[in-house]
Amino acid sequence: MPQIARSRPAARRRALLSCCALALLPAATLAQEAADSGRISPVIRLPEITLDAAGGDDDAASIVARELAVGGKVATSILDTPASVSVITRKEIERRDARTLEDVLQYSAGAISDYYGTDDRNDYFLIRGFQASTYRDGITLGSMRGIREEPLAYERVEIIRGANSTLFGVADPGGSINFVTKRPRDERISDLFATVGTNDRKEIGFDFGDAATPDGTLSWRLTGKLQDSARDYDRSRDDETFLMAGLTWQPSDVTSISLIADHLDRDATPNSGGYPRYGDYDRDQFFGEPGFNDLNVERSTVSLIAEHDFGGGLTLRSNLRYSDTDDDFGYVYISGDDGVFPVPRGYFGTDGAAEELAGDVILQYDRDFGRIDSSTLAGIEYRDVSSAQSAYFGAASPIDPRDPVYTGAPDDLAPYQDERRDSRTRAIFVQQNLSLDDRFIATIGARHDRLDIDVQDLLGGTTTGDDFAETSLRGALTWKVTPEISTYVSYAESVAPPVLGVEPERGEQYELGLKYEPAGTTALFSAALYDLSKTNITVVDPDTFERSLVGEIRVRGLDLEAKAELASNLSLTAAYSYADSKVLRSGPVRGVDVVGNEMGAVPHHMASLWLDYTLPGFGGRGDMTIGLGARYTGSYYFTTQNDNGKSEAAILLDAAFSHDLTDDTQVALNIRNLTDEKHVVGRGSADYYNPGREVALTLRHRF
């Protein structure tokens, strides 16, 4: 494992202490004063960002969420948020046994995931045709990272579709995915579960917490998971250890400080190597090398979250996170077509490490001016990352898929990349909301990001650097037609993470949306029309990994989503998306003219439906809930060159059954891809199939 060139450790430690002091000092010094004065967050007609000092989730027991968190950067009311959003609550995550972000997104409008099948190095997903950036409590994690997040760590997953760098900074235009961390509460939490399933899955997990003091000012939470499993293909593994611990100090109703630490250790295999293109192979076949097929991830994270309401409409929030990561993988990929034997193969591996400090400080001021309510939000953000990355290629012996003979790991591989990178981001942002008569809400926002990047190429013996200054804007107008119906029009910009020597990719989105939240029900219906474009796009060739610049790509589409608890025993989640993608400007990509082509992995149509029906218990029998789901994905080109085939349109069925054995104990059965339908979801140097049927049986006890 290469060691990070830790060029600024002392400075980083000083920055960490300074940010901690900045977050804690105002809250600690003014906590008692605020408590004595009895001040609470003002209630105004504008959809304010509500301070929830206990860190709870009012939507956790429902599939229908009414509020957003996203680190306090937008108004919490989903009905009044001028953007197309989805929230996957803890109840829905557990109900569907969602184990990865790809699983979590499968019933959300506009999202396609898992389009590289047995390639499990990353969570692969696109929203509205583009990559989307991920966040934890409003602080960036990045885009399509080599680290798959553990859903057990989060209360909910929030999706804001489309460009929005004004809210979150440097980001991909597809949207933002925010993980909301589980935080301690001043109430008892006791959840213990065990799961067995296909692919030799064995898993135990827990989530415990309670008040640590009689008055509830100090509370704790401990969450963990131990997993021993495999994947679809032979000679694979998918093992994981996860542990998260947190403390929350809440000296008053207006002050909360949470310290949360977690550690993720994943020991798995990254890839089956794929299958010869245009063939038909069993999923369990393995054409890589057993001695060179490893994926190892270790990440330790410490987060500090502070909130304080000063009274008089002024609220402070601060979030600080430090993480230290080591990750590496190595596998053998195949590169050939069915019928041409033996199939060529190659070794590929990376070795990486990163150390990161990121944080923000946000002030919000709410004021009532009679018919006009005002909410002003301003903040600063800081991110400092030091990373090391090495990559290796090498020729491997070919293999005959009809009679595979393994030759072992290579003696040595020549590196084709070995670099150290230091990057620092500083940003300032402001957002203003004005509400007239609780009918019209105007939203304007601006953000300026300053990025400094230094790269040391150890192979070439060179050091290069650059700095970028990017400004992004956002504007929206919301009309509350009735208290139950809102419609909005919005414009938003995005700036993607820059690469040295290339202009940053920029995105623009125009959107028209409608939301309906029927009074007296637990339901939310939404519709959005959008026009999303991106310039200076970099396309990676899946065979050679070479990059080419595409001038401009546009996606126009429609997203529909419904989440509703129709009755006390019937609920549904439904989504439909239409997307029309087109390359507007571009030079040839690997000699292929792509102007007028569709984007790779962007189907015209996607739809999903999940229904839950509960049979109430009687006598000695508890409730039984039956769930059925269907996911439709239309055909799409595998690459933007549109020259190596298209996927088949497919419908996948899922099912769930749960039975409350007692008031505290439940058994649940989940089946994903009920019919074991198989098709090619991705094609590069090889074909990749969708995951096969997965069955899991979970026993859960809450006490």
XYZ file of C-alpha atoms in Angstrom:
703
model
C 0.000 0.000 0.000
C 1.575 3.328 -0.999
C 1.807 5.870 1.783
C 0.094 9.234 1.437
C 2.390 12.186 1.147
C 0.964 13.833 4.262
C 2.178 17.297 3.445
C 0.012 19.208 5.895
C -0.740 17.015 8.933
C 0.004 19.668 11.527
C -1.989 22.277 9.628
C -4.865 19.865 9.300
C -4.898 19.105 12.991
C -4.914 22.825 13.753
C -7.758 23.303 11.260
C -9.681 20.476 12.897
C -9.314 22.032 16.338
C -10.202 25.477 15.027
C -13.342 24.232 13.293
C -14.350 22.316 16.418
C -13.951 25.474 18.435
C -15.905 27.475 15.880
C -18.747 24.942 15.961
C -18.830 24.474 19.714
C -18.047 27.871 21.201
C -21.198 29.817 20.272
C -23.462 26.893 21.152
C -21.774 26.119 24.445
C -21.525 29.690 25.688
C -25.073 30.611 24.775
C -26.846 27.354 25.584
C -27.822 28.282 29.130
C -28.764 31.824 28.119
C -31.123 30.507 25.434
C -32.614 27.971 27.812
C -33.214 30.592 30.509
C -34.931 32.930 28.091
C -37.179 30.144 26.786
C -36.420 30.987 23.162
C -37.375 28.510 20.480
C -37.168 28.526 16.702
C -39.654 31.083 15.332
C -42.675 29.717 13.505
C -43.091 31.605 10.245
C -45.152 30.901 7.185
C -42.074 30.331 5.065
C -41.021 26.660 5.067
C -38.222 27.115 7.564
C -35.359 24.735 8.253
C -36.527 23.151 11.490
C -34.003 22.547 14.259
C -34.296 18.960 15.455
C -31.842 18.887 18.316
C -32.595 15.284 19.226
C -31.478 14.112 15.820
C -34.592 12.006 15.340
C -36.484 11.238 12.165
C -40.215 11.901 12.273
C -40.651 10.010 8.978
C -38.798 6.841 10.028
C -41.998 4.839 10.620
C -43.468 5.696 7.207
C -42.508 5.303 3.562
C -43.787 8.852 2.942
C -41.422 11.611 4.014
C -42.579 15.192 4.390
C -39.259 16.874 5.148
C -35.660 16.996 3.964
C -32.461 17.263 5.973
C -29.596 17.749 3.429
C -27.403 19.374 6.030
C -29.752 22.321 6.561
C -29.085 23.735 3.077
C -32.684 23.821 1.802
C -36.123 24.318 3.297
C -37.235 21.144 5.007
C -40.771 20.945 3.598
C -40.731 18.708 0.503
C -43.977 20.254 -0.708
C -42.380 23.714 -0.785
C -38.916 22.715 -2.042
C -38.539 23.925 -5.659
C -36.856 20.746 -6.889
C -37.696 17.158 -7.766
C -36.849 15.090 -4.686
C -37.223 11.582 -3.281
C -36.673 10.300 0.241
C -36.103 6.628 0.989
C -36.891 6.241 4.677
C -35.513 3.698 7.123
C -38.797 1.775 6.910
C -38.501 1.417 3.140
C -34.816 0.451 3.295
C -35.580 -2.350 5.749
C -38.750 -3.392 3.958
C -36.860 -3.995 0.704
C -33.697 -5.328 2.397
C -31.658 -2.746 0.481
C -27.989 -3.625 1.050
C -26.308 -1.130 -1.294
C -27.053 2.297 -2.714
C -27.880 0.572 -5.994
C -30.632 -1.333 -4.159
C -31.871 1.816 -2.405
C -32.342 3.686 -5.698
C -34.225 0.960 -7.574
C -37.721 2.352 -6.925
C -36.914 6.063 -7.370
C -37.838 8.134 -10.418
C -35.073 9.058 -12.854
C -32.467 6.668 -11.421
C -30.838 3.722 -13.144
C -28.431 1.590 -11.135
C -26.407 -1.620 -11.268
C -25.668 -1.310 -14.988
C -22.340 -3.139 -14.566
C -23.734 -6.237 -12.847
C -20.945 -8.264 -11.263
C -18.571 -5.281 -11.196
C -18.872 -4.525 -7.491
C -16.041 -2.037 -7.011
C -18.508 0.844 -6.923
C -22.170 1.692 -6.669
C -23.018 2.389 -10.300
C -25.930 4.756 -10.837
C -27.092 7.609 -13.040
C -29.817 10.151 -12.372
C -31.404 11.890 -15.336
C -28.680 10.403 -17.514
C -25.696 11.780 -15.611
C -23.608 10.827 -12.620
C -24.781 12.180 -9.291
C -22.649 13.222 -6.327
C -23.047 11.738 -2.865
C -23.075 13.500 0.499
C -23.221 12.633 4.155
C -25.196 15.111 6.246
C -24.741 17.702 3.504
C -20.939 17.298 3.248
C -19.564 15.811 0.024
C -18.453 12.206 -0.330
C -17.817 12.443 -4.084
C -19.178 10.711 -7.165
C -19.193 6.948 -7.809
C -16.485 6.356 -5.243
C -14.735 3.030 -4.720
C -16.428 2.798 -1.322
C -19.955 1.450 -1.135
C -21.818 3.090 1.718
C -23.445 0.914 4.395
C -27.219 1.670 4.535
C -27.438 0.509 8.159
C -25.562 3.682 9.165
C -28.269 6.011 7.903
C -31.762 7.069 8.922
C -32.713 7.843 5.338
C -31.380 8.562 1.864
C -32.430 11.811 0.163
C -32.269 12.467 -3.578
C -32.422 15.879 -5.218
C -32.546 15.388 -8.971
C -30.659 17.655 -11.344
C -27.944 20.278 -11.174
C -27.499 22.102 -7.841
C -23.896 23.181 -7.177
C -25.281 26.324 -5.537
C -26.420 24.160 -2.640
C -23.644 21.608 -2.426
C -20.635 22.938 -4.299
C -18.637 21.100 -6.947
C -20.951 18.302 -8.046
C -22.100 16.205 -10.971
C -25.224 17.427 -12.814
C -27.357 14.310 -12.343
C -28.235 15.288 -8.805
C -27.330 14.917 -5.159
C -27.727 11.889 -2.897
C -27.552 12.727 0.798
C -27.108 10.082 3.511
C -28.536 11.191 6.866
C -26.499 9.645 9.676
C -28.223 7.910 12.577
C -27.770 10.076 15.663
C -28.325 9.360 19.362
C -31.734 10.246 20.825
C -33.013 10.690 24.351
C -35.137 7.557 23.957
C -34.486 3.840 23.997
C -33.418 2.188 20.742
C -32.980 -1.577 20.741
C -32.866 -3.410 17.430
C -31.183 -6.764 16.904
C -31.357 -8.807 13.685
C -29.872 -11.864 11.985
C -30.077 -12.726 8.278
C -29.310 -15.795 6.180
C -29.688 -16.011 2.439
C -28.437 -17.014 -0.977
C -24.756 -16.705 -1.865
C -23.958 -18.098 1.603
C -25.103 -14.867 3.217
C -24.833 -14.782 6.997
C -25.281 -11.483 8.777
C -25.924 -10.139 12.265
C -26.514 -6.524 13.188
C -27.672 -4.264 15.960
C -28.753 -0.706 16.681
C -28.862 0.260 20.380
C -29.215 3.597 22.099
C -30.675 5.414 25.083
C -30.375 8.445 27.296
C -27.193 8.307 29.375
C -28.417 10.733 32.043
C -31.778 10.919 33.855
C -32.577 14.338 32.407
C -31.781 13.222 28.844
C -29.075 15.824 28.243
C -26.612 13.107 27.202
C -27.567 10.182 24.957
C -25.674 7.442 23.139
C -26.068 5.107 20.188
C -24.167 2.047 18.986
C -24.786 0.503 15.559
C -22.965 -2.403 13.967
C -22.978 -5.232 11.485
C -20.953 -8.378 10.770
C -21.417 -9.981 7.359
C -20.020 -13.201 5.865
C -21.230 -13.675 2.314
C -20.342 -14.279 -1.326
C -21.450 -12.973 -4.704
C -23.163 -14.524 -7.737
C -20.005 -16.039 -9.194
C -17.692 -18.820 -7.975
C -14.656 -18.091 -5.799
C -16.123 -14.827 -4.552
C -16.685 -13.232 -1.156
C -18.541 -10.237 0.237
C -17.513 -9.860 3.872
C -17.936 -6.730 5.971
C -17.483 -5.410 9.483
C -19.095 -2.095 10.403
C -19.275 -0.285 13.724
C -20.590 3.209 14.531
C -20.827 4.914 17.927
C -22.260 8.311 18.819
C -22.845 10.691 21.709
C -25.237 13.641 21.727
C -25.146 16.391 24.315
C -28.370 18.413 24.445
C -28.193 20.845 27.375
C -31.386 22.602 26.246
C -34.102 22.472 23.630
C -32.132 24.865 21.435
C -28.673 23.310 21.538
C -27.357 19.972 20.336
C -23.833 18.662 19.786
C -23.245 15.170 18.378
C -19.955 13.298 18.051
C -20.123 10.210 15.826
C -17.324 7.797 14.918
C -17.548 4.834 12.585
C -15.296 2.219 11.020
C -15.954 0.228 7.839
C -13.876 -2.815 6.924
C -14.788 -4.617 3.716
C -13.080 -7.777 2.429
C -14.595 -8.766 -0.897
C -13.977 -9.535 -4.555
C -14.315 -6.684 -7.055
C -15.341 -8.351 -10.287
C -16.027 -11.692 -11.945
C -13.984 -10.503 -14.921
C -17.139 -10.441 -17.005
C -18.304 -12.875 -19.663
C -17.366 -13.141 -23.373
C -19.436 -10.654 -25.340
C -22.534 -11.754 -27.250
C -22.623 -15.121 -25.472
C -24.846 -16.751 -22.867
C -23.104 -17.973 -19.732
C -24.184 -19.005 -16.263
C -23.733 -16.281 -13.682
C -21.720 -18.530 -11.404
C -18.938 -19.011 -13.977
C -15.679 -17.281 -13.128
C -13.094 -16.361 -15.738
C -10.731 -14.315 -13.592
C -7.967 -15.583 -11.318
C -8.740 -16.852 -7.792
C -5.315 -15.688 -6.620
C -5.785 -12.179 -7.975
C -9.317 -11.129 -7.116
C -9.410 -8.943 -4.020
C -11.226 -5.794 -2.901
C -10.195 -4.334 0.454
C -11.591 -1.175 2.036
C -10.865 0.329 5.421
C -12.336 3.672 6.371
C -12.488 5.457 9.711
C -14.616 8.562 10.100
C -15.253 11.042 12.889
C -18.095 13.572 12.551
C -19.060 16.516 14.734
C -22.522 18.029 14.249
C -23.512 21.139 16.205
C -26.794 23.086 16.158
C -27.910 26.109 18.141
C -30.928 28.392 17.999
C -29.970 31.840 19.299
C -33.571 32.998 19.265
C -34.923 35.970 17.378
C -34.851 33.937 14.163
C -31.099 33.239 14.152
C -29.871 29.633 13.932
C -26.350 28.191 13.636
C -25.406 24.812 12.218
C -21.969 23.323 11.752
C -20.823 19.967 10.453
C -17.219 18.761 10.553
C -15.957 15.403 9.290
C -12.536 13.759 9.243
C -11.917 10.483 7.418
C -8.957 8.227 6.735
C -9.306 5.644 3.977
C -7.280 2.804 2.482
C -8.665 0.878 -0.462
C -7.209 -1.412 -3.094
C -8.391 -3.992 -5.579
C -6.975 -6.364 -8.168
C -8.721 -8.607 -10.659
C -8.399 -10.176 -14.091
C -10.731 -8.900 -16.792
C -11.533 -10.689 -20.030
C -11.578 -8.954 -23.406
C -13.141 -10.947 -26.188
C -16.217 -12.226 -27.962
C -18.080 -15.494 -27.603
C -16.859 -18.190 -30.020
C -13.332 -16.813 -30.279
C -11.356 -19.042 -27.915
C -9.229 -18.692 -25.920
C -10.411 -15.293 -24.687
C -7.727 -12.648 -24.034
C -7.380 -11.390 -20.461
C -5.535 -8.699 -18.564
C -4.553 -7.850 -14.991
C -5.840 -4.628 -13.497
C -5.383 -3.262 -10.010
C -5.229 -0.080 -7.949
C -3.860 0.877 -4.559
C -5.140 4.031 -2.912
C -5.349 5.986 0.295
C -6.894 9.301 1.271
C -7.084 11.599 4.267
C -9.829 14.213 4.307
C -11.098 17.053 6.445
C -14.355 18.720 5.435
C -16.770 21.005 7.204
C -19.221 23.863 6.967
C -20.715 26.604 9.127
C -24.210 27.847 8.240
C -26.190 30.760 9.662
C -29.903 31.139 9.014
C -31.952 34.212 9.828
C -35.754 34.175 9.649
C -37.802 37.364 9.828
C -41.473 38.235 9.507
C -42.290 41.481 7.649
C -46.063 41.296 7.775
C -47.239 39.802 4.494
C -43.665 38.851 3.589
C -41.638 36.200 5.371
C -37.899 36.150 4.814
C -35.387 33.369 5.337
C -31.717 34.103 4.659
C -29.087 31.400 4.709
C -25.345 32.040 4.436
C -22.419 29.749 4.979
C -18.825 28.818 4.386
C -17.426 25.423 3.489
C -13.944 23.935 3.575
C -12.462 20.687 2.269
C -8.865 19.462 2.320
C -7.892 16.114 0.787
C -4.525 14.382 0.460
C -4.571 11.193 -1.571
C -2.290 8.631 -3.173
C -3.273 6.486 -6.126
C -1.360 3.793 -7.982
C -2.722 1.706 -10.847
C -1.347 -1.348 -12.595
C -1.980 -3.118 -15.887
C -0.512 -6.286 -17.303
C -1.150 -9.031 -19.839
C -2.633 -12.244 -18.449
C -2.798 -15.646 -20.080
C -5.961 -16.200 -22.168
C -8.659 -18.557 -20.935
C -11.020 -21.036 -22.552
C -14.510 -20.463 -21.025
C -15.476 -24.027 -21.928
C -12.631 -25.445 -19.862
C -11.120 -22.691 -17.687
C -7.598 -23.277 -16.389
C -6.325 -20.788 -13.829
C -2.674 -19.707 -13.889
C -2.396 -17.697 -10.666
C -1.439 -14.190 -9.670
C 1.274 -12.312 -11.574
C 4.794 -12.129 -10.179
C 4.915 -8.411 -10.829
C 2.894 -5.700 -12.560
C 4.232 -2.500 -14.046
C 2.479 0.647 -12.788
C 0.930 2.948 -15.349
C -0.098 5.532 -12.727
C 1.516 6.582 -9.457
C 0.529 9.996 -8.182
C 0.016 12.033 -5.053
C -2.716 14.639 -5.041
C -3.503 17.502 -2.699
C -6.695 19.478 -3.196
C -8.325 22.202 -1.172
C -11.772 23.725 -1.618
C -13.051 26.906 -0.003
C -16.552 28.130 -0.663
C -19.017 30.787 0.362
C -22.717 30.544 -0.384
C -25.925 32.455 0.247
C -29.593 31.699 -0.332
C -32.600 33.980 0.076
C -36.229 32.865 0.339
C -39.092 35.369 0.292
C -42.677 34.261 0.851
C -45.664 36.483 0.042
C -48.920 35.626 1.862
C -47.781 32.008 2.097
C -48.681 31.703 -1.601
C -45.612 32.726 -3.568
C -42.063 31.790 -2.603
C -39.085 33.239 -4.466
C -35.734 31.484 -4.045
C -32.397 32.812 -5.235
C -28.950 31.463 -4.429
C -25.315 31.895 -5.350
C -22.138 30.058 -4.480
C -18.464 30.658 -5.204
C -15.981 27.786 -4.994
C -12.226 28.165 -5.036
C -10.291 24.952 -5.754
C -6.537 24.418 -5.578
C -5.122 21.162 -6.958
C -1.520 19.914 -6.876
C -0.536 16.606 -8.487
C 2.827 14.899 -8.168
C 3.431 12.315 -10.897
C 5.987 9.893 -9.421
C 6.362 8.001 -12.696
C 6.974 11.040 -14.833
C 8.850 12.939 -12.146
C 6.693 16.037 -12.588
C 4.570 18.201 -10.341
C 1.694 20.213 -11.729
C -0.964 22.361 -10.195
C -3.889 24.553 -11.024
C -6.567 26.600 -9.347
C -10.173 27.046 -10.343
C -12.687 29.690 -9.357
C -16.263 28.743 -10.188
C -19.552 30.489 -9.459
C -22.924 28.772 -9.685
C -26.424 30.247 -9.491
C -29.881 29.015 -8.643
C -33.310 30.627 -8.887
C -36.864 29.373 -8.415
C -40.432 30.571 -7.977
C -42.961 28.428 -6.106
C -46.725 29.010 -6.203
C -48.802 27.442 -3.437
C -51.988 26.921 -5.450
C -53.636 25.550 -2.315
C -52.145 24.395 1.011
C -52.021 20.924 -0.578
C -50.702 21.770 -4.055
C -47.531 23.570 -5.071
C -46.016 24.218 -8.451
C -42.597 25.657 -9.241
C -40.252 26.727 -11.994
C -36.514 26.650 -11.386
C -33.093 27.190 -12.914
C -29.927 25.655 -11.445
C -26.277 25.261 -12.398
C -23.638 22.672 -11.575
C -19.852 22.494 -11.791
C -18.306 19.001 -11.849
C -15.002 18.196 -10.101
C -12.239 19.542 -12.386
C -9.342 17.631 -13.907
C -5.979 19.245 -14.545
C -5.671 20.516 -18.089
C -9.419 20.305 -18.764
C -12.062 22.955 -18.258
C -14.559 21.989 -15.525
C -17.709 20.332 -16.782
C -20.715 22.584 -16.278
C -24.398 21.733 -16.158
C -27.595 23.761 -16.546
C -31.115 22.680 -15.708
C -34.532 24.195 -16.314
C -37.364 22.495 -14.464
C -41.115 22.819 -14.095
C -42.692 20.822 -11.277
C -45.946 20.043 -9.472
C -46.474 18.428 -6.035
C -49.623 17.294 -4.291
C -49.954 16.325 -0.643
C -53.634 15.507 0.043
C -54.853 16.788 3.388
C -55.655 14.157 5.957
C -53.558 11.514 4.188
C -50.023 10.203 4.282
C -49.207 10.660 0.612
C -47.085 12.725 -1.725
C -47.377 12.896 -5.526
C -44.893 14.762 -7.721
C -44.240 15.477 -11.384
C -41.358 17.320 -13.046
C -40.428 18.302 -16.599
C -36.773 19.162 -17.117
C -34.149 20.207 -19.647
C -30.657 19.304 -18.398
C -27.474 19.903 -20.362
C -23.784 19.434 -19.679
C -20.766 20.843 -21.506
C -17.108 19.728 -21.610
C -18.068 16.137 -20.861
C -15.332 13.520 -20.547
C -16.204 10.055 -21.877
C -14.126 7.039 -20.800
C -13.627 4.196 -23.256
C -14.515 0.935 -21.440
C -11.908 -1.040 -23.420
C -8.867 1.247 -23.261
C -9.855 3.577 -20.376
C -8.835 6.512 -22.590
C -10.696 9.803 -22.109
C -12.308 11.879 -24.852
C -14.037 15.232 -24.602
C -17.646 15.538 -25.756
C -18.776 19.102 -26.369
C -22.377 19.129 -25.115
C -25.019 16.576 -24.168
C -28.639 17.298 -23.359
C -31.309 15.247 -21.624
C -34.958 16.244 -21.652
C -37.440 14.293 -19.672
C -40.302 13.708 -17.278
C -40.224 12.254 -13.758
C -43.365 11.073 -11.955
C -43.384 9.650 -8.445
C -46.019 8.660 -5.916
C -45.661 7.462 -2.345
C -48.837 6.851 -0.427
C -50.265 4.950 2.497
C -53.653 4.449 0.885
C -55.176 2.806 3.926
C -54.044 1.523 7.285
C -53.066 -1.744 5.601
C -52.151 -0.715 2.027
C -49.248 1.381 0.754
C -47.587 1.960 -2.601
C -44.474 3.427 -4.168
C -44.674 4.146 -7.886
C -42.403 5.934 -10.349
C -42.148 6.579 -14.076
C -39.424 8.382 -16.016
C -38.986 9.372 -19.623
C -35.611 10.620 -20.862
C -34.502 11.760 -24.298
C -30.707 12.129 -24.453
C -28.729 13.547 -27.345
C -25.148 14.549 -28.108
C -25.383 18.101 -29.459
C -21.730 18.972 -30.077
C -18.666 16.755 -30.198
C -15.633 15.734 -32.146
C -15.211 12.041 -32.996
C -14.827 9.730 -29.995
C -12.252 7.027 -30.810
C -12.872 7.720 -34.482
C -16.653 7.484 -34.161
C -18.880 10.456 -34.944
C -21.252 10.715 -31.980
C -23.204 13.896 -32.795
C -26.893 13.025 -32.660
C -26.266 9.831 -30.676
C -27.966 8.852 -27.446
C -26.009 8.641 -24.204
C -24.887 5.251 -22.949
C -26.974 3.601 -20.196
C -29.860 6.080 -20.565
C -33.142 4.307 -21.421
C -36.101 6.242 -22.781
C -38.518 4.658 -20.319
C -38.240 3.388 -16.750
C -41.028 2.498 -14.337
C -41.443 0.810 -10.973
C -44.222 -0.147 -8.593
C -44.158 -1.569 -5.073
C -47.307 -2.550 -3.154
C -47.545 -3.596 0.485
C -50.714 -5.186 1.890
C -51.061 -5.994 5.603
C -53.339 -8.659 7.010
C -54.179 -7.546 10.572
C -53.471 -10.077 13.270
C -56.171 -11.707 15.319
C -56.185 -14.179 18.169
C -52.607 -15.279 18.779
C -51.394 -14.258 15.308
C -49.632 -10.965 14.626
C -49.809 -8.838 11.477
C -48.624 -10.308 8.171
C -47.486 -8.024 5.345
C -47.141 -9.097 1.726
C -45.131 -6.930 -0.668
C -44.748 -7.185 -4.436
C -42.558 -5.024 -6.637
C -41.883 -4.659 -10.355
C -39.075 -2.724 -12.046
C -39.106 -1.957 -15.774
C -36.032 -0.668 -17.588
C -36.254 0.123 -21.272
C -33.579 -0.658 -23.826
C -30.466 1.558 -23.932
C -27.154 1.767 -25.780
C -24.180 0.480 -23.825
C -21.920 3.391 -24.856
C -22.305 6.891 -26.275
C -20.670 5.687 -29.510
C -23.843 3.567 -30.000
C -21.690 0.973 -31.794
C -21.519 -2.074 -29.505
C -25.158 -2.998 -29.051
C -28.138 -2.252 -26.837
C -29.562 -3.840 -23.741
C -32.867 -5.652 -23.770
C -35.891 -4.061 -22.154
C -36.536 -6.003 -18.967
C -38.986 -6.387 -16.111
C -37.676 -7.610 -12.764
C -39.976 -8.750 -9.968
C -39.305 -8.499 -6.232
C -41.278 -9.813 -3.269
C -41.355 -9.506 0.507
C -43.249 -11.170 3.312
C -43.106 -10.354 7.015
C -44.873 -11.772 10.047
C -45.012 -10.201 13.492
C -44.431 -13.194 15.725
C -44.909 -10.990 18.800
C -45.143 -7.265 19.433
C -41.326 -7.123 19.468
C -40.246 -9.941 17.135
C -40.622 -10.162 13.367
C -39.526 -12.588 10.684
C -39.141 -11.299 7.110
C -38.508 -12.976 3.764
C -37.166 -10.926 0.840
C -36.724 -12.104 -2.738
C -35.040 -9.879 -5.304
C -35.362 -10.802 -9.010
C -38.048 -13.343 -8.220
C -37.981 -15.051 -11.637
C -34.157 -15.039 -11.891
C -34.403 -13.069 -15.133
C -31.024 -12.613 -16.843
C -29.887 -10.057 -19.414
C -26.813 -7.999 -20.308
C -26.803 -4.671 -18.461
C -23.335 -3.449 -19.444
C -20.812 -4.106 -22.193
C -17.209 -2.972 -22.374
C -14.392 -5.417 -22.987
C -16.841 -8.067 -21.716
C -20.537 -8.520 -20.996
C -22.008 -7.996 -17.536
C -25.298 -9.558 -16.426
C -27.804 -8.236 -13.929
C -27.699 -9.858 -10.464
C -29.524 -13.157 -10.132
C -32.228 -14.166 -7.701
C -31.412 -13.277 -4.102
C -33.337 -14.682 -1.142
C -32.914 -13.467 2.435
C -34.594 -14.509 5.673
C -34.304 -12.051 8.570
C -35.275 -12.431 12.198
C -35.566 -9.061 13.948
C -36.202 -8.319 17.611
C -36.881 -4.902 19.110
C -37.059 -4.638 22.881
